[in-house]
mmCIF file of C-alpha atoms in Angstrom:
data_model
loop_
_atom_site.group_PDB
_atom_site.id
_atom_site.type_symbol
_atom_site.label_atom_id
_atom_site.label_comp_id
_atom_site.label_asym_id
_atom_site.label_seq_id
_atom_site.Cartn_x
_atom_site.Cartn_y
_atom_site.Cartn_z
ATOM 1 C CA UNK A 13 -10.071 -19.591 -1.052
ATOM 2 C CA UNK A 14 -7.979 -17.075 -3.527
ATOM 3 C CA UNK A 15 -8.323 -18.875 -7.060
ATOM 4 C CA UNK A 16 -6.431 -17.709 -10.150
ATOM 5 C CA UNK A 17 -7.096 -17.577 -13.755
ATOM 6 C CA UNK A 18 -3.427 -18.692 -14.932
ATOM 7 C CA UNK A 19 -0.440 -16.968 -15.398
ATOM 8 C CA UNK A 20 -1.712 -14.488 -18.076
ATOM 9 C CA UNK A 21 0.252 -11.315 -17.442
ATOM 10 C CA UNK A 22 -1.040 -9.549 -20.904
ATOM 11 C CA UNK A 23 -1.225 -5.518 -19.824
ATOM 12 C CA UNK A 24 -4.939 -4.632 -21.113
ATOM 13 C CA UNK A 25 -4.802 -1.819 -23.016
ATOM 14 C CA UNK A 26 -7.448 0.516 -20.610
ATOM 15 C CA UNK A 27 -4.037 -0.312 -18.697
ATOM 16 C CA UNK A 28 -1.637 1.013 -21.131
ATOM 17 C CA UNK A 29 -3.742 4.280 -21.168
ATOM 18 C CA UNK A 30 -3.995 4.840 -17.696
ATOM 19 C CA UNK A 31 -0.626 4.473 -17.555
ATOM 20 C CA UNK A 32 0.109 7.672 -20.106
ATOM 21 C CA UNK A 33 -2.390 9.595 -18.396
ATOM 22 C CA UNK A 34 -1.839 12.354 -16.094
ATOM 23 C CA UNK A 35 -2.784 12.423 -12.090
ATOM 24 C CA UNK A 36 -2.761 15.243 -10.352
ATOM 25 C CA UNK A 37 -1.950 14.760 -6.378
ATOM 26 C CA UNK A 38 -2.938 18.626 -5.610
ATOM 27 C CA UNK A 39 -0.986 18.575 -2.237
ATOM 28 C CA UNK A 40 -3.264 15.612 -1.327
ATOM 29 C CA UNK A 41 -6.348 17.254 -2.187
ATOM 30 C CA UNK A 42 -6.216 15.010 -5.643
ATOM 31 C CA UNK A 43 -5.260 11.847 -6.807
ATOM 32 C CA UNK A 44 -2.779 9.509 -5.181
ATOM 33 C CA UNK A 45 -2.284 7.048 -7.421
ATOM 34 C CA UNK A 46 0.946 5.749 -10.011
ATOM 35 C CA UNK A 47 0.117 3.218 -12.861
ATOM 36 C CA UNK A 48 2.384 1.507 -13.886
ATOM 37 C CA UNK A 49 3.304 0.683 -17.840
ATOM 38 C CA UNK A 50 3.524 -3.138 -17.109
ATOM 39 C CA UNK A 51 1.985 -5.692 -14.325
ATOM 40 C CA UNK A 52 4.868 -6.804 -11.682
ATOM 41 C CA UNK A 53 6.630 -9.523 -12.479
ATOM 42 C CA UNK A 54 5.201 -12.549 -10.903
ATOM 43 C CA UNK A 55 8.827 -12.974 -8.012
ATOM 44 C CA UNK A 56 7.974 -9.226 -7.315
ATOM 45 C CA UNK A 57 4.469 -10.003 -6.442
ATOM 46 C CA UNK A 58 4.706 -12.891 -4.829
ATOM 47 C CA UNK A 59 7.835 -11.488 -2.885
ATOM 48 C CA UNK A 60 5.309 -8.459 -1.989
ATOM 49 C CA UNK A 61 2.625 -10.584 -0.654
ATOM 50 C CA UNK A 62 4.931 -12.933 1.517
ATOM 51 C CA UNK A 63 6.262 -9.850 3.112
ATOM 52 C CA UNK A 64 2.602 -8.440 3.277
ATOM 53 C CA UNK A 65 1.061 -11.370 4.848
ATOM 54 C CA UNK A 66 4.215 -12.695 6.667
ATOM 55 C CA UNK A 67 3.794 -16.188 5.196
ATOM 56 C CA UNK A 68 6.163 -16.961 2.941
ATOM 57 C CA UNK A 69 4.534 -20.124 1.737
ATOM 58 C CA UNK A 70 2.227 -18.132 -0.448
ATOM 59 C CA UNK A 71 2.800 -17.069 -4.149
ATOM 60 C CA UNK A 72 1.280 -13.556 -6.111
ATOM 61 C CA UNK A 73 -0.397 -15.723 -8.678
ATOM 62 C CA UNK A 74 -4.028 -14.209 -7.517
ATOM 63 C CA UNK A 75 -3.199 -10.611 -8.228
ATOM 64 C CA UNK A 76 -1.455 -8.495 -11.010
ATOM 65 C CA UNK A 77 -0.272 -5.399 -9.112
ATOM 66 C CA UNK A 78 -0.232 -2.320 -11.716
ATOM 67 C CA UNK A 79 0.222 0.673 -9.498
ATOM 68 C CA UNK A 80 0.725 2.439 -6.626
ATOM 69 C CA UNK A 81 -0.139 5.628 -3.809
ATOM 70 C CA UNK A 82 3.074 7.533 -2.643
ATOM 71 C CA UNK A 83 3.163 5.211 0.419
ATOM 72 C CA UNK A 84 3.908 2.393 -1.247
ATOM 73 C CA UNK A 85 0.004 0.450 -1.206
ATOM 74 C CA UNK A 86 -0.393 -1.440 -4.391
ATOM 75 C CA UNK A 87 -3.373 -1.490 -6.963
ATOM 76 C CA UNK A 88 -3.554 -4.690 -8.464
ATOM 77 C CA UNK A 89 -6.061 -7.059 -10.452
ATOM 78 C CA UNK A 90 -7.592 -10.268 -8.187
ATOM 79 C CA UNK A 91 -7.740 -12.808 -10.015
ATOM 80 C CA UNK A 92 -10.461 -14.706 -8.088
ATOM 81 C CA UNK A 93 -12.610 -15.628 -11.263
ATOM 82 C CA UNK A 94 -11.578 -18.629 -12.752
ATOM 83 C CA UNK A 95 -11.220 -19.031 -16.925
ATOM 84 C CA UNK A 96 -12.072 -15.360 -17.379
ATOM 85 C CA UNK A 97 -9.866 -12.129 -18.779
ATOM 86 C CA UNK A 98 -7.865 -10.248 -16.632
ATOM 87 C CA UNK A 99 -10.132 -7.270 -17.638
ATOM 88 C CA UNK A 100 -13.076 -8.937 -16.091
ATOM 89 C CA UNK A 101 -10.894 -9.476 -12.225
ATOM 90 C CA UNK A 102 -11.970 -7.167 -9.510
ATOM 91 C CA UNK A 103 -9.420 -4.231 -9.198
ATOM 92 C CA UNK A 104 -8.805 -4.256 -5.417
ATOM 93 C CA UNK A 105 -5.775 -2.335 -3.091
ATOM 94 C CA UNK A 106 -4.017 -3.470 -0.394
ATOM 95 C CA UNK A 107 -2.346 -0.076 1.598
ATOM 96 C CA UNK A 108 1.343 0.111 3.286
ATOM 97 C CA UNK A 109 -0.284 -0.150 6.627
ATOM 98 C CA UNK A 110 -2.287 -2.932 6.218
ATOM 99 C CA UNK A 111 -5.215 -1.129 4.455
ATOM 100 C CA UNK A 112 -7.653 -3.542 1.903
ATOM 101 C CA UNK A 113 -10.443 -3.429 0.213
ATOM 102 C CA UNK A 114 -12.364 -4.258 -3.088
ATOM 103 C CA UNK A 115 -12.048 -0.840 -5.840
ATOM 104 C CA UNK A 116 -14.439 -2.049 -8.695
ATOM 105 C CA UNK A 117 -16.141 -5.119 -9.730
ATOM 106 C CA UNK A 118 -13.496 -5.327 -13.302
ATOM 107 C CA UNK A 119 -11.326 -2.869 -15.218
ATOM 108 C CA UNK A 120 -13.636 -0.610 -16.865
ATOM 109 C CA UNK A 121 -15.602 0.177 -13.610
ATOM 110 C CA UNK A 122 -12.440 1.025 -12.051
ATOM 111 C CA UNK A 123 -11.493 3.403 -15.171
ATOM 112 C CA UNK A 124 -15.213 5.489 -14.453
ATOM 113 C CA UNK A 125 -13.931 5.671 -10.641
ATOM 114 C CA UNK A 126 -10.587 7.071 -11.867
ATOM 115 C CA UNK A 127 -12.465 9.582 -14.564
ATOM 116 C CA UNK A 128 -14.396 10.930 -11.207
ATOM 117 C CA UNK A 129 -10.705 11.945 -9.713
ATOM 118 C CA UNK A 130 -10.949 8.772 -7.203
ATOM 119 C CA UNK A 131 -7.875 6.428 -6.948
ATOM 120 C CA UNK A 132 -7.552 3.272 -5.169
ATOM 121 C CA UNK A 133 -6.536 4.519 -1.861
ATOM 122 C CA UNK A 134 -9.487 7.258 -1.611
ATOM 123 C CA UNK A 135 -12.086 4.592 -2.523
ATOM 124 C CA UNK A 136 -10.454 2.290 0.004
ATOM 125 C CA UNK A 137 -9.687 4.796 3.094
ATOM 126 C CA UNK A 138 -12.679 7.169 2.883
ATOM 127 C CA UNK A 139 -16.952 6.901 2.639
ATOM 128 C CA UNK A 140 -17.377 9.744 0.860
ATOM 129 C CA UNK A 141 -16.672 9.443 -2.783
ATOM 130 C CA UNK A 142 -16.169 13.019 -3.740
ATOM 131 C CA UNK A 143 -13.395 13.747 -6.201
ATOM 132 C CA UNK A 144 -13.709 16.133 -9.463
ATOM 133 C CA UNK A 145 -14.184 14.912 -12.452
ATOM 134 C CA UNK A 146 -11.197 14.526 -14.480
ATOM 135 C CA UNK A 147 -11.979 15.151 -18.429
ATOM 136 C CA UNK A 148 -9.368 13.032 -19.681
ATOM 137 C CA UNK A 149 -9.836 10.420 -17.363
ATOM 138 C CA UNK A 150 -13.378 10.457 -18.669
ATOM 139 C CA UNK A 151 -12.085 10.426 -22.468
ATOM 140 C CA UNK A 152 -9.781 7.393 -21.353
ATOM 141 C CA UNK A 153 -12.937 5.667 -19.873
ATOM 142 C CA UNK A 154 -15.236 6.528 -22.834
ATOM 143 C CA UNK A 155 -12.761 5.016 -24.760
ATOM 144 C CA UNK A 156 -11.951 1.673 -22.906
ATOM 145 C CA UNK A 157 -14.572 1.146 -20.888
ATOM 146 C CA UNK A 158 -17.059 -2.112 -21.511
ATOM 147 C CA UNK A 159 -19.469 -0.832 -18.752
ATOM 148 C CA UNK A 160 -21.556 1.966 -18.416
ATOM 149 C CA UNK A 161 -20.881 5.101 -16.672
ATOM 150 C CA UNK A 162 -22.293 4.790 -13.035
ATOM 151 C CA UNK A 163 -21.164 6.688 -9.718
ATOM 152 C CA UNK A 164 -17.825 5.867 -7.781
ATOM 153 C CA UNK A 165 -20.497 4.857 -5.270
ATOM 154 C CA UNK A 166 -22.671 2.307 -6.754
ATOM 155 C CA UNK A 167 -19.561 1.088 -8.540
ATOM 156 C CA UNK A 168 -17.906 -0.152 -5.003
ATOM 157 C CA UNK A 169 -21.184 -0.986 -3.848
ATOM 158 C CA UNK A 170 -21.507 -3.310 -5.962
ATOM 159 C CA UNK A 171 -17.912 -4.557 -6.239
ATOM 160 C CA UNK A 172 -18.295 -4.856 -2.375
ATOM 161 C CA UNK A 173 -21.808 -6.946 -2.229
ATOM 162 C CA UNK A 174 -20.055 -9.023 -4.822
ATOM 163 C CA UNK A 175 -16.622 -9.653 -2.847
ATOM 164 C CA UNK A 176 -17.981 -9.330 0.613
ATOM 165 C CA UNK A 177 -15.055 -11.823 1.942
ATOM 166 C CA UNK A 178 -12.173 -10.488 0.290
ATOM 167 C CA UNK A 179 -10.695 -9.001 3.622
ATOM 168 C CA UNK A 180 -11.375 -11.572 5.539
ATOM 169 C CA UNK A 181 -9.605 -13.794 3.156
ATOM 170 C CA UNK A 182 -6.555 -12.064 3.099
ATOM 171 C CA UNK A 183 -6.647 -12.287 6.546
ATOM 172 C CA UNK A 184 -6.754 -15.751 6.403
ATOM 173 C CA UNK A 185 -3.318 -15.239 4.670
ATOM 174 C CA UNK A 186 -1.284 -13.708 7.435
ATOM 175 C CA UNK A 187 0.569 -15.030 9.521
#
Protein backbone atom coordinates (compact mmCIF):
# COMPACT_ATOMS: atom_id res chain seq x y z
CA UNK A 1 0.00 0.00 0.00
CA UNK A 2 1.35 3.63 -1.34
CA UNK A 3 1.80 5.68 2.04
CA UNK A 4 2.63 9.39 2.10
CA UNK A 5 4.59 11.62 4.25
CA UNK A 6 2.01 14.70 4.18
CA UNK A 7 1.47 17.31 1.95
CA UNK A 8 4.99 18.87 2.14
CA UNK A 9 5.61 20.26 -1.33
CA UNK A 10 8.99 22.26 -0.18
CA UNK A 11 11.35 22.06 -3.63
CA UNK A 12 14.79 20.73 -2.02
CA UNK A 13 17.34 22.71 -3.08
CA UNK A 14 19.59 19.62 -5.00
CA UNK A 15 16.12 20.31 -6.86
CA UNK A 16 16.47 23.91 -7.49
CA UNK A 17 19.98 23.13 -8.97
CA UNK A 18 19.11 20.52 -11.17
CA UNK A 19 16.68 22.56 -12.38
CA UNK A 20 19.37 25.48 -13.61
CA UNK A 21 21.53 22.93 -14.91
CA UNK A 22 22.09 22.09 -18.40
CA UNK A 23 21.11 18.55 -20.25
CA UNK A 24 22.27 17.79 -23.26
CA UNK A 25 19.83 15.32 -25.42
CA UNK A 26 22.71 14.79 -28.24
CA UNK A 27 20.09 13.59 -30.86
CA UNK A 28 19.19 10.91 -28.26
CA UNK A 29 22.57 9.80 -27.70
CA UNK A 30 22.39 12.02 -24.23
CA UNK A 31 20.16 12.95 -21.70
CA UNK A 32 16.39 12.97 -21.92
CA UNK A 33 15.35 14.50 -19.11
CA UNK A 34 13.50 18.29 -18.09
CA UNK A 35 13.49 19.39 -14.34
CA UNK A 36 11.34 21.32 -13.48
CA UNK A 37 11.81 24.68 -11.10
CA UNK A 38 8.84 23.61 -8.81
CA UNK A 39 6.99 20.11 -7.84
CA UNK A 40 3.37 19.87 -9.68
CA UNK A 41 0.78 21.13 -8.00
CA UNK A 42 -0.97 18.50 -6.07
CA UNK A 43 -4.70 18.68 -8.85
CA UNK A 44 -1.96 18.28 -11.60
CA UNK A 45 -0.62 15.20 -10.05
CA UNK A 46 -3.34 13.66 -8.94
CA UNK A 47 -5.16 14.54 -12.32
CA UNK A 48 -1.92 12.76 -13.96
CA UNK A 49 -2.18 9.64 -12.03
CA UNK A 50 -6.07 9.15 -12.47
CA UNK A 51 -5.50 9.40 -16.14
CA UNK A 52 -2.33 7.12 -15.73
CA UNK A 53 -3.94 4.44 -13.82
CA UNK A 54 -7.54 4.94 -15.17
CA UNK A 55 -8.99 5.12 -11.65
CA UNK A 56 -10.09 8.20 -10.84
CA UNK A 57 -10.68 7.45 -7.20
CA UNK A 58 -7.02 7.89 -6.50
CA UNK A 59 -5.18 11.17 -5.48
CA UNK A 60 -1.10 12.23 -6.33
CA UNK A 61 -0.45 12.63 -2.65
CA UNK A 62 2.38 9.66 -2.88
CA UNK A 63 4.53 11.36 -5.45
CA UNK A 64 5.96 14.92 -6.19
CA UNK A 65 6.50 14.86 -9.97
CA UNK A 66 9.57 17.34 -10.80
CA UNK A 67 10.38 16.54 -14.38
CA UNK A 68 10.07 15.08 -17.44
CA UNK A 69 11.60 13.01 -20.94
CA UNK A 70 10.37 14.60 -24.30
CA UNK A 71 7.53 12.00 -24.32
CA UNK A 72 5.87 13.21 -21.67
CA UNK A 73 7.02 10.28 -18.66
CA UNK A 74 7.30 12.02 -15.38
CA UNK A 75 10.18 11.94 -12.70
CA UNK A 76 8.78 12.35 -9.48
CA UNK A 77 9.59 11.75 -5.63
CA UNK A 78 7.51 8.51 -3.90
CA UNK A 79 6.65 9.30 -0.99
CA UNK A 80 6.33 5.77 0.46
CA UNK A 81 8.35 6.52 3.76
CA UNK A 82 6.31 7.76 6.33
CA UNK A 83 7.50 10.98 8.76
CA UNK A 84 10.66 11.41 6.69
CA UNK A 85 11.98 14.45 4.19
CA UNK A 86 11.10 14.53 0.82
CA UNK A 87 14.91 14.30 0.15
CA UNK A 88 15.03 10.94 1.74
CA UNK A 89 11.74 9.44 -0.89
CA UNK A 90 12.86 7.16 -3.61
CA UNK A 91 13.07 9.12 -6.98
CA UNK A 92 11.14 6.75 -9.28
CA UNK A 93 9.57 7.37 -13.21
CA UNK A 94 6.62 6.35 -14.59
CA UNK A 95 7.02 6.59 -18.84
CA UNK A 96 4.14 7.80 -21.43
CA UNK A 97 3.64 4.24 -22.39
CA UNK A 98 3.22 2.73 -19.32
CA UNK A 99 6.97 2.42 -18.45
CA UNK A 100 7.94 2.26 -14.28
CA UNK A 101 10.45 1.69 -12.28
CA UNK A 102 12.44 2.70 -9.08
CA UNK A 103 15.62 5.53 -10.19
CA UNK A 104 17.48 5.84 -6.75
CA UNK A 105 16.93 4.94 -3.25
CA UNK A 106 16.57 9.26 -2.24
CA UNK A 107 17.61 12.52 -3.88
CA UNK A 108 21.23 12.62 -3.66
CA UNK A 109 21.67 9.08 -5.20
CA UNK A 110 19.61 10.16 -7.98
CA UNK A 111 21.86 13.49 -8.39
CA UNK A 112 25.29 10.89 -8.76
CA UNK A 113 23.07 8.97 -11.51
CA UNK A 114 22.38 12.31 -13.24
CA UNK A 115 26.32 13.50 -12.81
CA UNK A 116 27.08 10.01 -14.83
CA UNK A 117 24.83 11.52 -17.91
CA UNK A 118 21.86 8.96 -16.88
CA UNK A 119 18.27 10.37 -16.59
CA UNK A 120 15.25 8.72 -15.41
CA UNK A 121 14.10 7.18 -18.55
CA UNK A 122 17.68 5.55 -19.45
CA UNK A 123 17.91 4.04 -15.93
CA UNK A 124 14.34 2.85 -16.32
CA UNK A 125 14.27 1.53 -20.15
CA UNK A 126 17.81 0.14 -20.52
CA UNK A 127 20.43 -2.53 -18.42
CA UNK A 128 23.30 -1.00 -19.33
CA UNK A 129 24.13 2.08 -17.41
CA UNK A 130 26.57 3.74 -19.70
CA UNK A 131 26.30 7.50 -20.03
CA UNK A 132 29.39 10.11 -19.85
CA UNK A 133 30.09 11.77 -17.13
CA UNK A 134 28.77 15.15 -16.98
CA UNK A 135 31.27 17.64 -14.95
CA UNK A 136 28.73 19.90 -13.80
CA UNK A 137 26.35 17.43 -12.98
CA UNK A 138 29.14 16.07 -10.82
CA UNK A 139 29.83 19.70 -9.26
CA UNK A 140 25.92 19.85 -8.62
CA UNK A 141 26.16 16.39 -6.87
CA UNK A 142 29.38 17.21 -4.92
CA UNK A 143 27.59 19.98 -3.79
CA UNK A 144 24.12 18.56 -2.71
CA UNK A 145 24.60 15.26 -2.35
CA UNK A 146 24.26 13.51 1.40
CA UNK A 147 25.51 10.13 -0.04
CA UNK A 148 28.55 9.01 -1.39
CA UNK A 149 29.50 8.73 -4.91
CA UNK A 150 28.71 5.08 -6.09
CA UNK A 151 27.92 3.73 -9.75
CA UNK A 152 24.50 4.35 -11.60
CA UNK A 153 24.49 0.58 -11.13
CA UNK A 154 24.77 -0.21 -7.56
CA UNK A 155 22.72 2.92 -6.99
CA UNK A 156 19.43 1.20 -8.71
CA UNK A 157 20.48 -1.95 -7.38
CA UNK A 158 19.99 -1.02 -4.40
CA UNK A 159 17.01 1.32 -4.83
CA UNK A 160 15.49 -1.82 -6.57
CA UNK A 161 16.26 -4.60 -3.67
CA UNK A 162 14.82 -1.92 -1.47
CA UNK A 163 11.45 -1.22 -3.52
CA UNK A 164 11.12 -4.60 -5.08
CA UNK A 165 7.09 -4.09 -5.21
CA UNK A 166 6.82 -0.75 -6.48
CA UNK A 167 5.53 -1.96 -9.99
CA UNK A 168 3.48 -4.27 -8.89
CA UNK A 169 1.86 -1.75 -6.71
CA UNK A 170 1.11 0.60 -9.20
CA UNK A 171 -0.38 -2.03 -10.89
CA UNK A 172 -2.55 -2.61 -8.25
CA UNK A 173 -3.67 1.01 -9.10
CA UNK A 174 -5.05 0.59 -12.57
CA UNK A 175 -7.94 0.04 -13.52
Amino acid sequence: MIETTGFDRTFPAALAAVARAEFDYDDGEGVDFEPYDAFDSAEETTDWLRNWTGNHELDGDAFRVFGQDGTGGLAALWCVRPGRPLVEQPVVFLGSEGERGVVAANLSDFLWVLADGLGPLEVVEFEQYEGRVDPGLTELAERHAATPRRSTHDIVTAARTEFPNFSQEIDALCR
